[in-house]
CSV table of C-alpha atoms and ligand atoms in Angstrom, one decimal:
chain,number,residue,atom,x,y,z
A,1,UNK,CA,10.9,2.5,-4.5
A,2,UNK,CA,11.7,0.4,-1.2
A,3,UNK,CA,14.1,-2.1,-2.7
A,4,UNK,CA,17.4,-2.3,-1.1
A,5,UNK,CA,16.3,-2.2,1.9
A,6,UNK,CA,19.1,-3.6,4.2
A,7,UNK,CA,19.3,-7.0,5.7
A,8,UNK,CA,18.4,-5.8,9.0
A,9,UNK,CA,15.6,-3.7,8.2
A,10,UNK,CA,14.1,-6.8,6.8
A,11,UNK,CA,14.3,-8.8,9.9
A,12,UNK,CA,13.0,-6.1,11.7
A,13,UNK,CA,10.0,-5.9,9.3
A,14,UNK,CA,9.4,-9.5,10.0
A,15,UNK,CA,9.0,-8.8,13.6
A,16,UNK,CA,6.1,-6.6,12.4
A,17,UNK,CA,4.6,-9.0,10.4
A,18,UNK,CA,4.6,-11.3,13.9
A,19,UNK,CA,3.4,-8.9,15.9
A,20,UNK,CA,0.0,-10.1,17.8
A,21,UNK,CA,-0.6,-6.9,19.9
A,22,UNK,CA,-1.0,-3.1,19.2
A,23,UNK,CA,2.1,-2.9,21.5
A,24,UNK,CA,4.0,-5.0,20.4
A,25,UNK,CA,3.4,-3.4,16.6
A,26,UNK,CA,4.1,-0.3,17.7
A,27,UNK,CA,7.2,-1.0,19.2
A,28,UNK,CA,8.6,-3.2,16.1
A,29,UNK,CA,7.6,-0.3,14.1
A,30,UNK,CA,9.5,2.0,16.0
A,31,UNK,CA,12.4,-0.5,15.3
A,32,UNK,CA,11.8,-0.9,12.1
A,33,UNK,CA,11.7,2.6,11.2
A,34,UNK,CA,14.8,3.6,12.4
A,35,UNK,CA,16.4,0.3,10.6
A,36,UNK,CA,15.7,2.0,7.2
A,37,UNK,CA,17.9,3.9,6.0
A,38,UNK,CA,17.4,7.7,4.8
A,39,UNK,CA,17.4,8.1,1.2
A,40,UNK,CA,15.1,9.0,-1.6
A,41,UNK,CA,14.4,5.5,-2.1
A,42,UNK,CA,13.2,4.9,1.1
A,43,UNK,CA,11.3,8.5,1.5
A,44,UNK,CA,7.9,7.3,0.6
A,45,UNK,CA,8.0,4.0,3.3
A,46,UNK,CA,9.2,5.9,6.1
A,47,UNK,CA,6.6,8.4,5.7
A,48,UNK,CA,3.9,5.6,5.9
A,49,UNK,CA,5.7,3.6,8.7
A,50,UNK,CA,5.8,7.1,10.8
A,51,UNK,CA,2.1,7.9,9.7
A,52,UNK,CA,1.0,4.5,10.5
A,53,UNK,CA,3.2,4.1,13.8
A,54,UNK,CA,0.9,7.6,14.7
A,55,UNK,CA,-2.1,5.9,13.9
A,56,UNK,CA,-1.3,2.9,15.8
A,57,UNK,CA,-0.8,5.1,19.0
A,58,UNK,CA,-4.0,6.3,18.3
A,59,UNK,CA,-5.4,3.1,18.1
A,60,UNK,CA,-4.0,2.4,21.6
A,61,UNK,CA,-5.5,5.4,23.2
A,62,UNK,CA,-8.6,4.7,21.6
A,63,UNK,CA,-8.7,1.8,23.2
A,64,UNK,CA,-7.5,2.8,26.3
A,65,UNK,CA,-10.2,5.4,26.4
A,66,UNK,CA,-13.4,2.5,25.9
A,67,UNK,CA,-12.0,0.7,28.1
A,68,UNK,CA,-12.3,3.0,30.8
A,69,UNK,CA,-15.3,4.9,29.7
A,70,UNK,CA,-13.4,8.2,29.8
A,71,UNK,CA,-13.0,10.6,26.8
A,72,UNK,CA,-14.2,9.5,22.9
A,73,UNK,CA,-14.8,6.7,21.2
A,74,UNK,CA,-13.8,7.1,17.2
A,75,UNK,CA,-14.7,3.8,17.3
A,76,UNK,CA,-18.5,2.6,14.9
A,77,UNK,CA,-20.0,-0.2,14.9
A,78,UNK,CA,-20.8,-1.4,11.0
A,79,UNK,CA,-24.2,-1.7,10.2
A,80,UNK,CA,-26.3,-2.3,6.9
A,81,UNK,CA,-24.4,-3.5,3.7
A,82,UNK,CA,-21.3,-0.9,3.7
A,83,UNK,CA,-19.8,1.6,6.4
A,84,UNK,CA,-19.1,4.6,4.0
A,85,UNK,CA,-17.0,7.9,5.9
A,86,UNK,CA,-17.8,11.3,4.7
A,87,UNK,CA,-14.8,13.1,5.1
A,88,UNK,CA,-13.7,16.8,4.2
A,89,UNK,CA,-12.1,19.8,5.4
A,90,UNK,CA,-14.0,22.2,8.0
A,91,UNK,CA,-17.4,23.5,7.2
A,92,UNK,CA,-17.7,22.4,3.8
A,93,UNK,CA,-21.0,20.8,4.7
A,94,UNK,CA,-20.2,17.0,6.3
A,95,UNK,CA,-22.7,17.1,9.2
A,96,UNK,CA,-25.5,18.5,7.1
A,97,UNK,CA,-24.9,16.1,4.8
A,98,UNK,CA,-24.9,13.3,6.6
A,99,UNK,CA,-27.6,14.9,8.8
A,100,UNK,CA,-30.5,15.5,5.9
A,101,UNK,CA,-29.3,12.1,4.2
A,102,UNK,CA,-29.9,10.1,7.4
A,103,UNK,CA,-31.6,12.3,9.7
A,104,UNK,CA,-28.6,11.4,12.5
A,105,UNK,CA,-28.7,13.8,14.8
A,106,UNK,CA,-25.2,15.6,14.0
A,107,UNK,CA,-23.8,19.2,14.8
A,108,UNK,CA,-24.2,21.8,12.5
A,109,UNK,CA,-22.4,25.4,12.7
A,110,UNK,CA,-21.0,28.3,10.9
A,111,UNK,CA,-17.6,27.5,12.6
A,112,UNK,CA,-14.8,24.8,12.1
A,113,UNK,CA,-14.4,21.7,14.5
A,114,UNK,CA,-18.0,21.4,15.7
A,115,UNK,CA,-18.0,17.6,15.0
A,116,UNK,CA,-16.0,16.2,18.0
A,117,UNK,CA,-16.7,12.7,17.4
A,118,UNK,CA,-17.9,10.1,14.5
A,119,UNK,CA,-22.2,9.9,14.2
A,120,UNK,CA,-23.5,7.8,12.2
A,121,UNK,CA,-26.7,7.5,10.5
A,122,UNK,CA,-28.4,5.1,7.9
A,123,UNK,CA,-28.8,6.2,4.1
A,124,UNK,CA,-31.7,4.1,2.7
A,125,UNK,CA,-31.5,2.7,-1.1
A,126,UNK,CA,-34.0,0.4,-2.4
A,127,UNK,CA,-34.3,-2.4,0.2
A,128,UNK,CA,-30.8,-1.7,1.5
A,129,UNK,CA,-28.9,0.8,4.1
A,130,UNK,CA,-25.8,2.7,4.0
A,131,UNK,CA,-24.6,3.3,7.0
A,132,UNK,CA,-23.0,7.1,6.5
A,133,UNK,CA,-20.6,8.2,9.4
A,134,UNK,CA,-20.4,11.9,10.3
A,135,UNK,CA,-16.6,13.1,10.6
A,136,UNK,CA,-14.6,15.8,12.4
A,137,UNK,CA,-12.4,17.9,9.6
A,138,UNK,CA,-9.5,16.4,8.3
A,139,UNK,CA,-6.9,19.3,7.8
A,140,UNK,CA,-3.4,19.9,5.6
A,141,UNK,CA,-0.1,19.0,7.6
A,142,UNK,CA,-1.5,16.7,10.6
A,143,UNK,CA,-4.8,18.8,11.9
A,144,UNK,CA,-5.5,17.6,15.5
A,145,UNK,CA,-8.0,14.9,13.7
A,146,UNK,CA,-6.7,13.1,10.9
A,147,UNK,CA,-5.1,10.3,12.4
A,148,UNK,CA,-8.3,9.4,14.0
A,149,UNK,CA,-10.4,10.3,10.5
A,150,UNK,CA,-7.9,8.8,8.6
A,151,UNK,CA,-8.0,5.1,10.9
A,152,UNK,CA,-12.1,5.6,10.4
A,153,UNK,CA,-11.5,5.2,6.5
A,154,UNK,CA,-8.8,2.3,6.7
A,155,UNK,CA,-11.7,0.3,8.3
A,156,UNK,CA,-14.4,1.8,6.1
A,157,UNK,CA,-15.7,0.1,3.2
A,158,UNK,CA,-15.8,3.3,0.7
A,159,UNK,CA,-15.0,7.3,1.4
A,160,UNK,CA,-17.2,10.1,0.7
A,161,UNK,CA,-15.0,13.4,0.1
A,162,UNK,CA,-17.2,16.7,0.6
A,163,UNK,CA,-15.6,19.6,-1.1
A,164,UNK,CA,-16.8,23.5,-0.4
A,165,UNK,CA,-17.9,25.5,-3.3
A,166,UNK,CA,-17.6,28.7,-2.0
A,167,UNK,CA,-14.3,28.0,-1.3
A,168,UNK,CA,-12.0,26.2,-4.0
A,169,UNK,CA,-13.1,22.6,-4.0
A,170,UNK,CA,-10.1,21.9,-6.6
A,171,UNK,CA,-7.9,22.3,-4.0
A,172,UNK,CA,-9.7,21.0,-1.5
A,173,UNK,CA,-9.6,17.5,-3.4
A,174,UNK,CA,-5.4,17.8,-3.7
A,175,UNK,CA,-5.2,18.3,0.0
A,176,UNK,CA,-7.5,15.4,0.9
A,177,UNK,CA,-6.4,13.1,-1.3
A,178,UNK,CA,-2.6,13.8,-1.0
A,179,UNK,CA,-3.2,13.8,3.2
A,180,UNK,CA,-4.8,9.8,2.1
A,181,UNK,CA,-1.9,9.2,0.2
A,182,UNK,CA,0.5,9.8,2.5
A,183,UNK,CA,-1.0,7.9,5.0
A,184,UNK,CA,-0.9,5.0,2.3
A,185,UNK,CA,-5.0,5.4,0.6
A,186,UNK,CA,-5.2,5.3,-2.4
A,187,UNK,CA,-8.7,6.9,-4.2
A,188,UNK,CA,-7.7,5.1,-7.2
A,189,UNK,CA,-7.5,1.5,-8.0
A,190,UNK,CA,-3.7,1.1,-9.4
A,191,UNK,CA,-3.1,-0.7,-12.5
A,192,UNK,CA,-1.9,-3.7,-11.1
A,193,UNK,CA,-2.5,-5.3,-8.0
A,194,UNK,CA,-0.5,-7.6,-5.3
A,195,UNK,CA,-2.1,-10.2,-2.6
A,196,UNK,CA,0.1,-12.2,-1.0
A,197,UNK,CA,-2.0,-14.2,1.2
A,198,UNK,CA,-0.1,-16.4,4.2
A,199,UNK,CA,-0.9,-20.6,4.0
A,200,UNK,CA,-1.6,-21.2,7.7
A,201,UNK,CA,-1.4,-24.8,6.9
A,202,UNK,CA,1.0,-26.9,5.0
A,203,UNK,CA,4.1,-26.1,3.2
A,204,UNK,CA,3.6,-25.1,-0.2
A,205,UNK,CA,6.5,-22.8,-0.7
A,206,UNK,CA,6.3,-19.3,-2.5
A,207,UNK,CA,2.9,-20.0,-5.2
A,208,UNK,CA,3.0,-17.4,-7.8
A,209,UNK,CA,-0.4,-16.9,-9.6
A,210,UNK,CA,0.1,-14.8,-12.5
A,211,UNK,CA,-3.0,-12.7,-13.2
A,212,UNK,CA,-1.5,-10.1,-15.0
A,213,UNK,CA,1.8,-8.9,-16.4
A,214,UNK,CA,5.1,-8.7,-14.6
A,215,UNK,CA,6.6,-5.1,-15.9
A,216,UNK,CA,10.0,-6.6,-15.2
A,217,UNK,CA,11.8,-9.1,-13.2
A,218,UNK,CA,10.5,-12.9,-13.4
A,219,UNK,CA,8.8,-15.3,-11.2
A,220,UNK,CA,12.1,-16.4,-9.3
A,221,UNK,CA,12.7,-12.8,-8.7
A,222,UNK,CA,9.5,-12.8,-6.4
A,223,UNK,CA,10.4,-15.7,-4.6
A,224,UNK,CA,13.8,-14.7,-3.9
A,225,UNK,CA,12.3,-11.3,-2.7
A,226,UNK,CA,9.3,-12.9,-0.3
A,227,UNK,CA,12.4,-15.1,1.2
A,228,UNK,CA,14.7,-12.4,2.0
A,229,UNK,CA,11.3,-11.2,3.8
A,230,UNK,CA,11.5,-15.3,5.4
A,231,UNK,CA,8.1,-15.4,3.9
A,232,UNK,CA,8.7,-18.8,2.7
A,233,UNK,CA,5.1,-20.0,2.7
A,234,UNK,CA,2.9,-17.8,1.0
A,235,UNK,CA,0.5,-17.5,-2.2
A,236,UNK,CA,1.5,-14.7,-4.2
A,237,UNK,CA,-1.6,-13.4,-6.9
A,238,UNK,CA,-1.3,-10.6,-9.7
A,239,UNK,CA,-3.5,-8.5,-11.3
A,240,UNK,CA,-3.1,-6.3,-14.0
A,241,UNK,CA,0.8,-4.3,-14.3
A,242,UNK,CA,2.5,-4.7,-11.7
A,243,UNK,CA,6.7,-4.0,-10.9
A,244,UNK,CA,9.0,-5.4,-8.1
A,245,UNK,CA,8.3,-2.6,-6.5
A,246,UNK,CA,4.8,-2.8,-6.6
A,247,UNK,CA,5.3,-6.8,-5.4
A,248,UNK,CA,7.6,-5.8,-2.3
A,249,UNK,CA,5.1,-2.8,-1.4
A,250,UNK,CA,2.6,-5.5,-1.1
A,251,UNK,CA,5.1,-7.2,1.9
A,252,UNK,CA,4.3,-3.9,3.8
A,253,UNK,CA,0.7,-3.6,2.7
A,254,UNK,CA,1.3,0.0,2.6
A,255,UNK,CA,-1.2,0.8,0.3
A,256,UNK,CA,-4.8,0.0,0.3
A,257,UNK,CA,-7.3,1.4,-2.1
A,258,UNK,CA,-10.6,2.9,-1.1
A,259,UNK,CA,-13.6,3.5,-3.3
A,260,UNK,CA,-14.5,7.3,-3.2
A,261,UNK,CA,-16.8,9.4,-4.5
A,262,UNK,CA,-16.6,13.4,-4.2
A,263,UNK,CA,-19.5,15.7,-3.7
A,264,UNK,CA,-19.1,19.4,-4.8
A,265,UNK,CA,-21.2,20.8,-2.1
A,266,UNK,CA,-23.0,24.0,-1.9
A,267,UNK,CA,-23.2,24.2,-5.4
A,268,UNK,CA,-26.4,26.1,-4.9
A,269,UNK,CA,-23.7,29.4,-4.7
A,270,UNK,CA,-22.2,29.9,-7.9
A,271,UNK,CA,-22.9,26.5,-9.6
A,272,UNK,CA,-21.2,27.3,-12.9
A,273,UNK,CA,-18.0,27.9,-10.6
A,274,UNK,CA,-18.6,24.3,-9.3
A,275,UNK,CA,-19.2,22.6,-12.9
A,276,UNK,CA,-15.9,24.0,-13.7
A,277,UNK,CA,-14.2,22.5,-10.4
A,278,UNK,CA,-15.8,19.2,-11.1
A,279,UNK,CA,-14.1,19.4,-14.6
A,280,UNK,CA,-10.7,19.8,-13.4
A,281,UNK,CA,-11.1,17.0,-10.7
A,282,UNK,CA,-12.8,14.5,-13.5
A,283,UNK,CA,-9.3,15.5,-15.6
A,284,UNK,CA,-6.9,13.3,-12.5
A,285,UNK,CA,-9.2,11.4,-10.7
A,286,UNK,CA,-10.2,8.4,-13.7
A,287,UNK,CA,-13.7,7.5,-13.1
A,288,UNK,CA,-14.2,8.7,-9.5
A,289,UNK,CA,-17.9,9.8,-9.6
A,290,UNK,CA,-18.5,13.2,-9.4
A,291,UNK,CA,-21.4,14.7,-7.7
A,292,UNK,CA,-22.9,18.7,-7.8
A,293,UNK,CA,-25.0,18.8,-4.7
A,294,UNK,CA,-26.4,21.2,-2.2
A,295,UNK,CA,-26.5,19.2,1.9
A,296,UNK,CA,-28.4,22.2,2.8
A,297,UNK,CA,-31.5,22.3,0.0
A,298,UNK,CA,-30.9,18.5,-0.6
A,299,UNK,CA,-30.6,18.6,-4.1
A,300,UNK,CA,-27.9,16.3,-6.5
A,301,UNK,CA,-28.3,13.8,-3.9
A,302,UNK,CA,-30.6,11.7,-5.8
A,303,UNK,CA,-28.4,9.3,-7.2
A,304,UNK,CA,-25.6,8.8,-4.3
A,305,UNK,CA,-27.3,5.4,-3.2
A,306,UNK,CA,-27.1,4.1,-6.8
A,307,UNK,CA,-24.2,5.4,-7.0
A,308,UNK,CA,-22.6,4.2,-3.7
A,309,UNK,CA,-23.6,0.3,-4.6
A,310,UNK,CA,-22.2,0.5,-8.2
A,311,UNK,CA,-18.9,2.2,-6.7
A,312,UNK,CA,-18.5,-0.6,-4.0
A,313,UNK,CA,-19.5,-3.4,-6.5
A,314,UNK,CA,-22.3,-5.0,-4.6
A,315,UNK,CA,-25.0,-7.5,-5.2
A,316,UNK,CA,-28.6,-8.1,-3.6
A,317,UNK,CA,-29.3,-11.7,-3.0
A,318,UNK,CA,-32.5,-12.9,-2.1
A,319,UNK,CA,-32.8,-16.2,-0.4
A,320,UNK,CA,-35.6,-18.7,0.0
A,321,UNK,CA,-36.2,-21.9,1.7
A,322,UNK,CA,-37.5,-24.6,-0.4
A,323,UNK,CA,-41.4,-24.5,-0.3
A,324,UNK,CA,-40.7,-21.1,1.7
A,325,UNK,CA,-41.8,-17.3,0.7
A,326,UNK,CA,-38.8,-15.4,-0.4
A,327,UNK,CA,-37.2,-13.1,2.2
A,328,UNK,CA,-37.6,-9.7,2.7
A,329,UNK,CA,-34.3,-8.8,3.0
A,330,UNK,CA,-31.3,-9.1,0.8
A,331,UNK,CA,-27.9,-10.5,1.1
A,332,UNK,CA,-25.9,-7.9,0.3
A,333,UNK,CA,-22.8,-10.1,-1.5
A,334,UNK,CA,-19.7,-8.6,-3.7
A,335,UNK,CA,-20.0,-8.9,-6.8
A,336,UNK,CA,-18.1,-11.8,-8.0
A,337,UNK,CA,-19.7,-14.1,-5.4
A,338,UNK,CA,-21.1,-17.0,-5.4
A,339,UNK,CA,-23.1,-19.8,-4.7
A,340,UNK,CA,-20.7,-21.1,-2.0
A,341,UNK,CA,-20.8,-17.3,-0.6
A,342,UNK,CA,-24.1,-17.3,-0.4
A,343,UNK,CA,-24.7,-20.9,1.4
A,344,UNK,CA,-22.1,-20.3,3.7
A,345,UNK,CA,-23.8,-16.6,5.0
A,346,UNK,CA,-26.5,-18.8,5.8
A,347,UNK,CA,-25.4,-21.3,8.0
A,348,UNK,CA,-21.8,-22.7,8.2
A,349,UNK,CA,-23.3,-26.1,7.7
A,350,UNK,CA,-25.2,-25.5,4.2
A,351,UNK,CA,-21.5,-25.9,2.4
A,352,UNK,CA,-20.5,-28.9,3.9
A,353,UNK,CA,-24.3,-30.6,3.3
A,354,UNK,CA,-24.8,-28.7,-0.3
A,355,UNK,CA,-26.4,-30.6,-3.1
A,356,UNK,CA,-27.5,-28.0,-5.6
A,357,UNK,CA,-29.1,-24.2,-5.9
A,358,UNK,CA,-32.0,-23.4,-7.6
A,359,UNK,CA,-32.1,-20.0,-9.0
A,360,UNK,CA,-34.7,-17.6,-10.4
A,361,UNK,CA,-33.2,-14.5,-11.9
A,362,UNK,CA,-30.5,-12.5,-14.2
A,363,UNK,CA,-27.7,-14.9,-13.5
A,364,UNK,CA,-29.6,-18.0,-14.9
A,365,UNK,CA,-31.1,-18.9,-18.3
A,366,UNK,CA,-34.3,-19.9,-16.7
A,367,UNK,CA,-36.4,-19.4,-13.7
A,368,UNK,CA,-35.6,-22.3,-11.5
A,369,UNK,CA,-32.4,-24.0,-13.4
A,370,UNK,CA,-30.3,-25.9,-11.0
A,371,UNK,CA,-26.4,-24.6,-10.1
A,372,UNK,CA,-23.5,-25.4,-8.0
A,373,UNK,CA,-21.7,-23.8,-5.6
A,374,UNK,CA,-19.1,-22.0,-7.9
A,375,UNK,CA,-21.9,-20.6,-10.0
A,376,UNK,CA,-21.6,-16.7,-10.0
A,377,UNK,CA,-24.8,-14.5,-8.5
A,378,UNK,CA,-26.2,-11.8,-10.1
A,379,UNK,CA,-28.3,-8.7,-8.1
A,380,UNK,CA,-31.6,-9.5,-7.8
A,381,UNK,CA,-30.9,-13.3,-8.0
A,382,UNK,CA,-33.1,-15.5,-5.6
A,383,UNK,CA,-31.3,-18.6,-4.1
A,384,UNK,CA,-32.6,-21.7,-2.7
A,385,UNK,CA,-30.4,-23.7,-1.6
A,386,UNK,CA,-31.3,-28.0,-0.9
A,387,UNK,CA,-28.9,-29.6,1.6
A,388,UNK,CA,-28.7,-33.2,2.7
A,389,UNK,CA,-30.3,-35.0,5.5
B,27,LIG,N1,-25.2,27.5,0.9
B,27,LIG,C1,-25.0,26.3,1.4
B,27,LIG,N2,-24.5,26.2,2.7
B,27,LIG,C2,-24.3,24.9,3.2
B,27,LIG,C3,-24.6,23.8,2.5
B,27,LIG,N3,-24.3,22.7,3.2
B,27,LIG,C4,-23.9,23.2,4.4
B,27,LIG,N4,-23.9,24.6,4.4
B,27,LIG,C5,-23.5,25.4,5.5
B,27,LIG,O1,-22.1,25.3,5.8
B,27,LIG,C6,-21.9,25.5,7.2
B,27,LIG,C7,-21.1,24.3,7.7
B,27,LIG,O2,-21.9,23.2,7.6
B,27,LIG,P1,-21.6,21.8,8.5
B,27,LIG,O3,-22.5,20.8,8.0
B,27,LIG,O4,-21.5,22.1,9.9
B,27,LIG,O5,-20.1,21.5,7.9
B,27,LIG,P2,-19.0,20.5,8.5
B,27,LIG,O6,-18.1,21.2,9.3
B,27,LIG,O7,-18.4,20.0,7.2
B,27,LIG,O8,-19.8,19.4,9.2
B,27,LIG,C8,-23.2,25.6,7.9
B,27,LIG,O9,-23.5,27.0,8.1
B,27,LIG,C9,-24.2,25.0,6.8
B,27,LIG,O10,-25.5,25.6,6.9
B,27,LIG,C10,-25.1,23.9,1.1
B,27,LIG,O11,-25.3,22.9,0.4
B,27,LIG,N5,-25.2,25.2,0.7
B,28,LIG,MG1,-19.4,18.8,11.1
């Protein structure tokens, strides 16, 4: 519920919006935030504009400190198809997770707080990696590291939550995933969803693209909200239910969803006890996937890779020049792509030069059949791709 917000704590929000530097964002937040006024209806933003104005300063510091060498880094480089965080409260097995999954070389004790810093370390499926990243312990009501655990995961491409079952893993899921939500991450994909994507050029005016259902309110509504934001120029897209509320939360990109999947670990202690955890969780979290594993004797592990592609929706394309031998290594696409995604991670040329695709594989009725560039890849697909000139 942000709506009503006060003409002046919109213009301030614009200045947000503009803002090119972490400085400059940190200091328009600052003026934003104390532009909104304190109610019940505003409760929810302020708490992410203070959480996020804490995570910026972070950022800063972070910054600061690669610059000049001193102190940690938080900061991992992506590698392989997806960055995935494993994240969890102290001890409950994070390190020797990621440690017998990988083999990164990662600190493992009997006490809290022995990971100082994110390690990562690459989680092989099929002809793919994962690239898993070892995390300090997030903790209830602002431990020293979850600003820093938490910015990991905004930039992370999926969330691994590690739960302890010698402890009460139930509750350890609430605490996580209520410390995520306040910060604005969501381990659910909503019901409806809201891009509003900026035209750099020309001026189109407010473009509504109804996907979905509007729960109230009509298409006018919208654009007399996104120009009391001055957005004047923007595409606005729907999926699925979606309120007001839901389209002016989108103005402050407050909430972003991350694909998660929870591991009961050491479920080699008691693992009746951890069945009946796994229950409970199954019973709020939708279709979160839900392993019973033990880091330590690496066992219930077997399936995260499968499991970790079908959560993040991927593909495996296989390209192949004409006359050529196929390639070794995949293109690791979202599902959904296509042809015109695949050409263009090749070379930025191959779209502009594209004549047709020839594809052997699932997404074709037979080996070889000629597509364009809108024609949807499958996994396991091989592409090749005939240009001009
Ligand atoms: N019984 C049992 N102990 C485990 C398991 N995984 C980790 N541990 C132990 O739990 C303690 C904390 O592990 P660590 O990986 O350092 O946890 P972190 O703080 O989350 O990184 C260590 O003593 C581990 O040996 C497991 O699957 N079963
Ligand atoms: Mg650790």
């Amino acid at each position: 519920m942000v709506t009503n917000l006060p003409a002046e704590a919109r213009a301030k929000w614009i200045k947000v919006m503009e803002a090119k530097t972490i400085e400059e964002k940190i200091r328009a937040l600052e003026e934003f935030l104390s532009a909104v006024p304190k109610h019940k209806g505003t409760a929810n933003l302020r708490l992410w504009a203070t959480r996020r104005l804490a995570e910026l300063r972070e950022e800063l510091e972070e910054r600061r400190r690669r610059r000049s060498g001193k102190g940690v880094s938080f900061f991992v480089e992506k590698e392989g198809a997806a960055q995935i965080v494993v994240a969890g409260l102290p001890n409950s097995g994070k390190s020797t997770l990621v440690n017998k999954l990988t083999g990164a070389r990662t600190r493992i004790a009997d006490y809290p707080f022995t990971t100082q810093k994110p390690i990562p370390g690459m989680l092989k499926y099929k002809d793919i990696y994962f690239q898993l990243i070892d995390t300090p312990p997030i903790q209830p009501e602002g431990g020293i590291w979850n600003n820093r655990v938490i910015g990991l995961i905004r930039n992370s491409d999926a969330l691994i939550l590690v739960l302890d079952n010698t402890r009460n893993p139930f509750e350890e899921f609430l605490t996580l995933k209520n410390e995520l939500e306040k910060s604005g991450i969501l381990l659910y994909k909503p019901r409806g969803r809201v891009v509003i994507e900026k035209n750099r050029a020309g001026r189109l005016g407010v473009r509504v693209t109804l996907m979905g259902k509007l729960l109230e309110g009509t298409i006018d509504d919208i654009r007399r909200l996104m120009e009391s934001y001055r957005l004047y120029n923007v595409h606005v897209k729907i999926y699925g239910e979606v309120s007001l509320d839901d389209v002016e939360q989108a103005i402050f990109e407050s909430k972003i969803y991350k694909p998660c999947i929870i591991i009961i670990n050491k479920a080699d202690k008691d693992p009746s006890k951890a069945r009946k955890h796994a229950y409970k969780i199954h019973e709020i979290s939708r279709n979160t996937p839900i392993l019973l594993a033990s880091a330590k004797h690496v066992k219930g592990l077997e399936k995260l890779g499968e499991i970790l592609f079908k959560t993040l929706d991927l593909v495996r394309v296989y390209t192949k020049q004409p006359n050529g031998s196929v390639a070794d290594k995949p293109l690791v696409l979202k599902r959904g792509a296509t042809i015109y995604d695949v050409a263009k991670s090749i070379h930025k040329d191959f779209v502009k030069k594209f004549k047709y695709a020839k594809i052997w594989g699932p997404s074709v009725k037979y080996p070889g059949e000629k597509v364009g560039l809108d024609h949807v890849v499958e996994d396991g697909d091989i592409v090749e791709i005939h240009v001009k000139g």
